[in-house]
Coordinates of C-alpha atoms in Angstrom, one line a residue:
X191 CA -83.7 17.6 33.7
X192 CA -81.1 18.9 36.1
X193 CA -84.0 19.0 38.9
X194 CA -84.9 14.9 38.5
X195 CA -81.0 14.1 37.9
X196 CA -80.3 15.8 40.9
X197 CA -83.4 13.6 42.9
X198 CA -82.5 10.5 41.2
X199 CA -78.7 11.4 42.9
X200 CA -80.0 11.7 46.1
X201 CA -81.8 8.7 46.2
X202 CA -78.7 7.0 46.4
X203 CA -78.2 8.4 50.4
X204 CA -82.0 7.5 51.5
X205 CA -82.3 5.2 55.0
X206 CA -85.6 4.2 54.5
X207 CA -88.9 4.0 52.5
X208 CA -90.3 7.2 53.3
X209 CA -87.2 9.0 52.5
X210 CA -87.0 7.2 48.8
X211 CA -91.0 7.6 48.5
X212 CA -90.3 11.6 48.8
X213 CA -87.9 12.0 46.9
X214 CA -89.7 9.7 44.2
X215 CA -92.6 12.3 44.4
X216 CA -90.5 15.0 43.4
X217 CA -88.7 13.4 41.0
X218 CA -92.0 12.6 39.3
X219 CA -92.6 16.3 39.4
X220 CA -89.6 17.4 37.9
X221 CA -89.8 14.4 35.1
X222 CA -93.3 15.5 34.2
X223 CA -92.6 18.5 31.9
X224 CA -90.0 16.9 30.8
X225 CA -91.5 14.4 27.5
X226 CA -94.1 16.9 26.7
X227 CA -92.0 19.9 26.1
X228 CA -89.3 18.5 24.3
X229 CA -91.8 17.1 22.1
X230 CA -93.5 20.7 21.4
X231 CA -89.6 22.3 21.4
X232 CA -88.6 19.9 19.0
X233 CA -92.3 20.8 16.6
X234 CA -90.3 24.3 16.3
X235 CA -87.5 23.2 14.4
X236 CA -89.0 20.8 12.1
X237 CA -91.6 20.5 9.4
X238 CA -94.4 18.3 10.0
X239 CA -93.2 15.4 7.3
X240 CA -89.9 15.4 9.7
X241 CA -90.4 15.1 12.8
X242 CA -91.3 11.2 13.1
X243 CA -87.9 10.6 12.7
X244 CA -86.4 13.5 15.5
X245 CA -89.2 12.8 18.1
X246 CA -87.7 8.6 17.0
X247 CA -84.1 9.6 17.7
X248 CA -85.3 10.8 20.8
X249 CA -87.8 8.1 21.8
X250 CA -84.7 5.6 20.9
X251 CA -82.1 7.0 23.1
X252 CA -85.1 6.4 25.8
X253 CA -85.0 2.3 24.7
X254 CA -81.5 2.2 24.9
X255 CA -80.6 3.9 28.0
X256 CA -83.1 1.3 29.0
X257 CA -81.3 -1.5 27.5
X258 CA -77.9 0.2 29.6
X259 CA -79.7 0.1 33.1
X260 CA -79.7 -3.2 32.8
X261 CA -76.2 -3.4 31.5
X262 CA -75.2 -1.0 34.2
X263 CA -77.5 -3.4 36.8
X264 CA -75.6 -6.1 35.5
X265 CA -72.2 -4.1 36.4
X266 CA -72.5 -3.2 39.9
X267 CA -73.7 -6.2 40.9
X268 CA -70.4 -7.7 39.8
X269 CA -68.5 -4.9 42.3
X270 CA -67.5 -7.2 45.7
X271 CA -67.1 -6.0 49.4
X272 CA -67.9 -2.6 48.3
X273 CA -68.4 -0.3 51.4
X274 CA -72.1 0.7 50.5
X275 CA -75.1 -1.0 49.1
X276 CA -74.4 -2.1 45.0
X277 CA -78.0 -1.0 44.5
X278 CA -77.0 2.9 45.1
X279 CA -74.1 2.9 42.6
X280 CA -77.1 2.8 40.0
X281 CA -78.5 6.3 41.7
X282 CA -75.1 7.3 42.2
X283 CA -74.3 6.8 38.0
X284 CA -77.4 7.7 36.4
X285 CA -78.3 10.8 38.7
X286 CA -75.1 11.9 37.8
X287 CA -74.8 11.8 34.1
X288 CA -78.0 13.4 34.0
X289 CA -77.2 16.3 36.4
X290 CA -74.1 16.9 34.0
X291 CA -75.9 16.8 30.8
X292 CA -78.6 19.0 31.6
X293 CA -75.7 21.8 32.7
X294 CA -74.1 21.2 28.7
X295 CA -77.6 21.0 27.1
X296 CA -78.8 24.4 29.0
X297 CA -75.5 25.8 27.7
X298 CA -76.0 24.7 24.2
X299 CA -79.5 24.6 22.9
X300 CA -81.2 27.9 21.1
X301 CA -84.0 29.5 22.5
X302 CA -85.6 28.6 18.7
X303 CA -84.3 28.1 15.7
X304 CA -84.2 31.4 14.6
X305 CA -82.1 32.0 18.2
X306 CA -79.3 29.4 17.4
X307 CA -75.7 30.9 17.4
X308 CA -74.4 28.2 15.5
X309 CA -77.0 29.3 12.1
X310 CA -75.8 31.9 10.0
X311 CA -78.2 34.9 9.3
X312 CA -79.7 33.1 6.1
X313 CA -79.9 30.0 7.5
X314 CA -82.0 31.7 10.9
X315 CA -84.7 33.3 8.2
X316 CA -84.7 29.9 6.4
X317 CA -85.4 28.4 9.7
X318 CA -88.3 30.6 10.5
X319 CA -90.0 30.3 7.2
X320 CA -89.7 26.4 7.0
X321 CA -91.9 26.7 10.1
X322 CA -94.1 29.2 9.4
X323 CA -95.4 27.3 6.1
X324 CA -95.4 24.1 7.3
X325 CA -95.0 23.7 11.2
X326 CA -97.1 26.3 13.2
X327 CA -99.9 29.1 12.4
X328 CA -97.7 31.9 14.1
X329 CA -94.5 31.0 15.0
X330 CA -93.2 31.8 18.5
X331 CA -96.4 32.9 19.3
X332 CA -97.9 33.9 22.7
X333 CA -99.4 31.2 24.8
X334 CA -102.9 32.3 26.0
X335 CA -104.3 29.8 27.8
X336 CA -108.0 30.4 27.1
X337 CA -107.2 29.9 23.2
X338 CA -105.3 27.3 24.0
X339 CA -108.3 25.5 25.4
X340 CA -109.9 25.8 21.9
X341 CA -108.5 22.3 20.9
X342 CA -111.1 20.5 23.1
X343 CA -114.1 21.5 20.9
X344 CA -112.6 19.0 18.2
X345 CA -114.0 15.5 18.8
X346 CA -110.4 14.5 17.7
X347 CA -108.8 15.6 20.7
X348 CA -110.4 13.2 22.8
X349 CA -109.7 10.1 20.5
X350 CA -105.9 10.9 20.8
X351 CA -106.6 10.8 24.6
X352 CA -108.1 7.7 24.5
X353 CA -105.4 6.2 22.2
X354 CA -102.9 7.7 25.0
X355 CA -104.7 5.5 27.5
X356 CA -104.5 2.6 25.4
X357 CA -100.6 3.8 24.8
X358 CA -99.6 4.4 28.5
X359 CA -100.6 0.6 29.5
X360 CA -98.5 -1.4 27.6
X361 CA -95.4 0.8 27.6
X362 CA -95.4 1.5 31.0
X363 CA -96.0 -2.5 32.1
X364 CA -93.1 -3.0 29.3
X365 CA -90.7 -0.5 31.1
X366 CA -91.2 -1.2 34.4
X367 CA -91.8 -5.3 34.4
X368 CA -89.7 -6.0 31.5
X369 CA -87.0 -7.8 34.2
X370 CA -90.4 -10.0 35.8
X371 CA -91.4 -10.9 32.5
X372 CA -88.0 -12.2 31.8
X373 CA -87.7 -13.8 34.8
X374 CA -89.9 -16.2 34.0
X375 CA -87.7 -18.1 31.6
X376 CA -86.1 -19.1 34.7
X377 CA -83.1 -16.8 35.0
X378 CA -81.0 -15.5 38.1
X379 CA -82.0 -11.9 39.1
X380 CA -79.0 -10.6 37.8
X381 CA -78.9 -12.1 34.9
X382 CA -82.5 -11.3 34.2
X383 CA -81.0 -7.5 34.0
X384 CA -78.4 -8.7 31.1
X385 CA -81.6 -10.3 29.4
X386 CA -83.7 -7.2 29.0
X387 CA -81.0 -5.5 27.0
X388 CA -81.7 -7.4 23.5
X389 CA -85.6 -6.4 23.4
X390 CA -84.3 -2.8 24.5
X391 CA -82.4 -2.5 21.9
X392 CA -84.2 -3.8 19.5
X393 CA -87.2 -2.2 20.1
X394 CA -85.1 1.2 19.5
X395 CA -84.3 -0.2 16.1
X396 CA -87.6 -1.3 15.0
X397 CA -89.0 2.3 16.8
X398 CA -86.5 4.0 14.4
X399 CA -87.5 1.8 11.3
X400 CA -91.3 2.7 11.7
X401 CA -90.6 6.4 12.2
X402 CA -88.6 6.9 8.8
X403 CA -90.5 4.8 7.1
X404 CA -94.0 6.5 8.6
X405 CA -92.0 9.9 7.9
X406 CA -91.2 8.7 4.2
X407 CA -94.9 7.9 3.2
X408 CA -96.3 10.9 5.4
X409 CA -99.0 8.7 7.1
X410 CA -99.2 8.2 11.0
X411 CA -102.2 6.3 11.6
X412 CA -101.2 2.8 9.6
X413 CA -97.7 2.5 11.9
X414 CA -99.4 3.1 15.1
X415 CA -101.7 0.4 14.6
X416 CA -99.1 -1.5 13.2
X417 CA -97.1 -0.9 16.4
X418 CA -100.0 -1.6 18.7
X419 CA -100.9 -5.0 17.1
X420 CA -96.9 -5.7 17.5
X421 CA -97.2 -5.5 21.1
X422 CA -100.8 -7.2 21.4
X423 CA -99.4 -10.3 19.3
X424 CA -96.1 -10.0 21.8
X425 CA -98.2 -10.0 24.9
X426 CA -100.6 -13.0 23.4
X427 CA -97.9 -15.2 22.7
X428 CA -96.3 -15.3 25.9
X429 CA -99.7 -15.7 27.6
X430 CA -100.4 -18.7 25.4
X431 CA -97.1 -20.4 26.5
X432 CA -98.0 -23.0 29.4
X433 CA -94.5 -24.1 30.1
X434 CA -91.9 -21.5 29.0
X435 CA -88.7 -23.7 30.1
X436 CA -90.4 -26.1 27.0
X437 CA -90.3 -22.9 24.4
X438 CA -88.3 -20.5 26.0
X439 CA -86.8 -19.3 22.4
X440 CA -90.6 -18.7 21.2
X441 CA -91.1 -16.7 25.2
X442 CA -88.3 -14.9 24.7
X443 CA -89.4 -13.7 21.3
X444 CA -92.3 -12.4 22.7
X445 CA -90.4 -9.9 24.7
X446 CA -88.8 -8.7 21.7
X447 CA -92.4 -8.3 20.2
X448 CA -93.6 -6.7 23.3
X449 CA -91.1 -3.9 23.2
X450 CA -91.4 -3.3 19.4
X451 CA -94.7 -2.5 19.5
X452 CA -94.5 0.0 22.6
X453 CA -92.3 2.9 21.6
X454 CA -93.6 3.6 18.3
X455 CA -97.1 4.4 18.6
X456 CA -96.1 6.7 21.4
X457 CA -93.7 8.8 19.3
X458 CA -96.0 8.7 15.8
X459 CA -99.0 9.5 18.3
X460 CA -97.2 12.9 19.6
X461 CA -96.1 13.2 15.9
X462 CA -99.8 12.5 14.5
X463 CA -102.2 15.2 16.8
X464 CA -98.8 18.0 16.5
X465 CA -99.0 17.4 12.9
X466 CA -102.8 18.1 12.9
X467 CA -102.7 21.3 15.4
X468 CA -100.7 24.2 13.4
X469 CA -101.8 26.8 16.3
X470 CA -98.9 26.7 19.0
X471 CA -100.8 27.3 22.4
X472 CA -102.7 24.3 21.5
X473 CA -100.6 22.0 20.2
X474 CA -98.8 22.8 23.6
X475 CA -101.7 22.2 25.7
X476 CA -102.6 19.2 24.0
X477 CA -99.3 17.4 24.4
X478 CA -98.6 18.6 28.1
X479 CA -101.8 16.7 28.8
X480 CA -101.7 13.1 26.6
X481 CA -98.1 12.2 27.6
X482 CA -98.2 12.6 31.3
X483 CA -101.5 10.9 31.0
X484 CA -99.9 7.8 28.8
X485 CA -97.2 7.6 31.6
X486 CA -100.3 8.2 34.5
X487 CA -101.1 4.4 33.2
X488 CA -98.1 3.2 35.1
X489 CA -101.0 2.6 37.9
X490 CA -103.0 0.4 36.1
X491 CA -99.6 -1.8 34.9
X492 CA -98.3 -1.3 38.4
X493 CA -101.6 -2.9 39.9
X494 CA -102.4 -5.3 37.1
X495 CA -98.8 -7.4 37.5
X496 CA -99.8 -8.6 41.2
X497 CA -97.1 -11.1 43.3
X498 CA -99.9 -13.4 43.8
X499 CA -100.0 -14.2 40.3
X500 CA -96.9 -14.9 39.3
X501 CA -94.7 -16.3 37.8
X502 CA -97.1 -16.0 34.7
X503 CA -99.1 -13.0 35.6
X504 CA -101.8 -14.2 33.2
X505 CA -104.1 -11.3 34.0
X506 CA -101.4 -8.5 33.4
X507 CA -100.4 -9.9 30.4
X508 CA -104.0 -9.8 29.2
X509 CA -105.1 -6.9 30.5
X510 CA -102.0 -5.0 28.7
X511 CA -102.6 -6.8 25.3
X512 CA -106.4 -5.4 25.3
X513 CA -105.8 -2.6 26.1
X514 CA -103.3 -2.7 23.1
X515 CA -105.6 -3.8 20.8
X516 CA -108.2 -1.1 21.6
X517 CA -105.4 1.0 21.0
X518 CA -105.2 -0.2 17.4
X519 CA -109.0 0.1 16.5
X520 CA -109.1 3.6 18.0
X521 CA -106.1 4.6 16.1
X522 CA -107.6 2.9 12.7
X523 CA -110.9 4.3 12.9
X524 CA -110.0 7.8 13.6
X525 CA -107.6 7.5 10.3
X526 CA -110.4 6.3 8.6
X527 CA -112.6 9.3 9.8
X528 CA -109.7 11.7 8.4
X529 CA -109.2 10.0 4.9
X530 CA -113.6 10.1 4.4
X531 CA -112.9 14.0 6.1
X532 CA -110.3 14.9 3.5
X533 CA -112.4 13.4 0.5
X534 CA -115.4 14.8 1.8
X535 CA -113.9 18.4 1.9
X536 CA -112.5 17.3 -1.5
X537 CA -115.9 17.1 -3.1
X538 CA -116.8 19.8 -1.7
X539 CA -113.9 22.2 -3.3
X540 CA -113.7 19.9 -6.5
X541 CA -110.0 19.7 -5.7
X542 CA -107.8 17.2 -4.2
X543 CA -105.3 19.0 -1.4
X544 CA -103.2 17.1 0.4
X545 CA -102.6 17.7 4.1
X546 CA -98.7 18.9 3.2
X547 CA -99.8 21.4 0.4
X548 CA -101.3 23.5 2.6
X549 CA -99.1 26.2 4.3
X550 CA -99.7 25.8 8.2
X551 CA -100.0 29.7 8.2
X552 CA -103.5 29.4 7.2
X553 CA -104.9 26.8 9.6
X554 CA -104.5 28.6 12.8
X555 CA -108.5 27.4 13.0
X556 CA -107.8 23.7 12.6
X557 CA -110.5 21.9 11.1
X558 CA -113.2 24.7 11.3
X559 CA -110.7 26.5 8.3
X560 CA -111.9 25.7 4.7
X561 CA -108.4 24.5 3.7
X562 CA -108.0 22.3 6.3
X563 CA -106.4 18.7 5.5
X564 CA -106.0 15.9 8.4
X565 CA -102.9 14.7 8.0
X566 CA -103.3 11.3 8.2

């Protein structure tokens, strides 16, 4: 965190394009860890029926310090005969609130849970055990990397790879063309940046409404679909609209849609394969890999919304709602698999288990232990 804050500053003294494209490379390299392993930190505080909500909190500050670039956009365009470029005061700003933070949150945050200062004695051994039954097989365990590895024998693993392909497309062509879809409605640049905070902001809202209630139910699969068609229909709709100036409230609906349905399948995603991997290497492994490749898909968005085709950018807006909507069938039919998985294993003990009646102390194994559930 301080590393990109600290790039992101410094972009705000570059000359030239080479200058901003290296410092853009290792920004990228610092930001990489970054999703994954707050993801996995946060699966070590909190039980697997809680952490849709925690990784939602998260996801949603994410929407809404979208929703305040363009606010802040907005702002420093408004600054006249100001001795440097307005565009740097947004490197300048941001850089520098993250550089700060990370100092505070490096300062503040525990190790683990049983580590925090600010947790009484009972409270630290309450913290380990609500783990240890129904987070991770060992917790604080070693990473080994060649264990680790075990998670690509399940089939699973590469279905939730696939869905993270199908993931990466549409949020990253709604985070980084958000402002060109907008434009369209026929807007002033500037003003295009005030109009991308509603759907920002919303879509944090509707992120966090999805999460609790995916988190109240304990199911994962039906929301990510859910969230996937969101965005398809969001996507489809403003492709079918010949002449936006003629329906620009139904166009600018869409957008809302589009950013509804991006952020939640992301965070219930990360939430669904942690709460399916109780051994800690994996689990690890598995989400240092899907979310960098979910935001790798910024080169297909990046290549699909071409200049030549605007302003509609009918085969962008296609291409991301497929890829949206092969999203959604993935993410049903592997549910499916798990709920015919679970009764099958079922039948087989004559019992009925659910996923979150089995401590996770016993399923180090995954699916190869007898008393496995797929939490669904």
């Amino acid at each position: 965190m301080f590393s990109f804050g600290s790039f992101t500053l410094l972009s705000s003294a570059t000359k030239n394009f080479g200058g901003m494209f290296a410092l853009r490379w290792f920004l990228g390299m610092s930001e990489a860890a970054f999703f994954p392993l707050v993801i996995y930190y946060l699966t070590t505080f909190y039980r697997r029926g809680e952490l849709a909500r925690r990784l939602a909190i998260f996801y949603a500050a994410s929407n809404i310090a979208n929703a305040f670039s363009g606010l802040i956009a907005f702002g420093v365009f408004q600054i006249k005969n100001s001795s440097i470029p307005n565009w740097r005061y947004l490197f300048i700003i941001e850089g520098g609130v993250t550089v700060l933070f990370s100092i505070f949150a490096f300062w503040y945050l525990p190790r683990s849970a049983a580590e925090a200062k600010f947790l009484s004695d009972d409270e630290k051994a309450l913290a380990l055990h609500r783990i240890q039954v129904d987070s991770s097989a060992v917790v604080n365990e070693e990473f080994r990397f060649r264990e680790a590895l075990g998670i690509f024998k399940h089939p699973s693993t590469y279905v939730w790879l696939c869905i993270e392909i199908c993931l990466g497309v549409p949020i990253q062509g709604v985070a980084l063309f958000l402002p060109q879809i907008v434009q369209r409605l026929g807007y002033s640049t500037v003003k295009t940046n005030l109009y991308t905070v509603a759907p920002n902001v919303t879509g944090a809202v509707m992120l966090l409404i999805l999460a609790f209630c995916s988190d109240a139910v304990r199911l994962r699969s039906p929301f990510i679909v859910l969230g996937f068609l969101l965005t398809f229909a969001g996507f489809m709709i403003y492709a079918s609209i010949d002449d936006v100036q003629a329906q620009i409230r139904v166009a600018y609906f869409a957008t809302f849609m589009m950013t509804w349905g991006t952020s939640a399948p992301s965070v219930l995603l990360s939430t669904w394969y942690n709460n399916n991997i109780a051994h800690e290497g994996r689990r690890v492994l598995l989400t240092s890999i899907g979310v960098p490749l979910a935001n790798l898909m910024g080169l297909v968005s990046s290549n699909v919304f071409r200049s030549q085709d605007k302003p509609k950018y009918m085969p962008a807006l296609i291409t991301v709602g497929a890829f949206g909507a092969t999203g959604a069938a993935l993410a049903g039919c592997l549910g499916i698999y798990m709920w015919l998985d679970n009764k099958r294993r079922d039948r087989r003990d004559g019992v009925t288990v659910r996923a979150q009646d089995v401590p996770t102390e016993r399923l180090r194994d995954g699916p190869a232990s007898p008393e496995f559930r797929w939490f669904l």
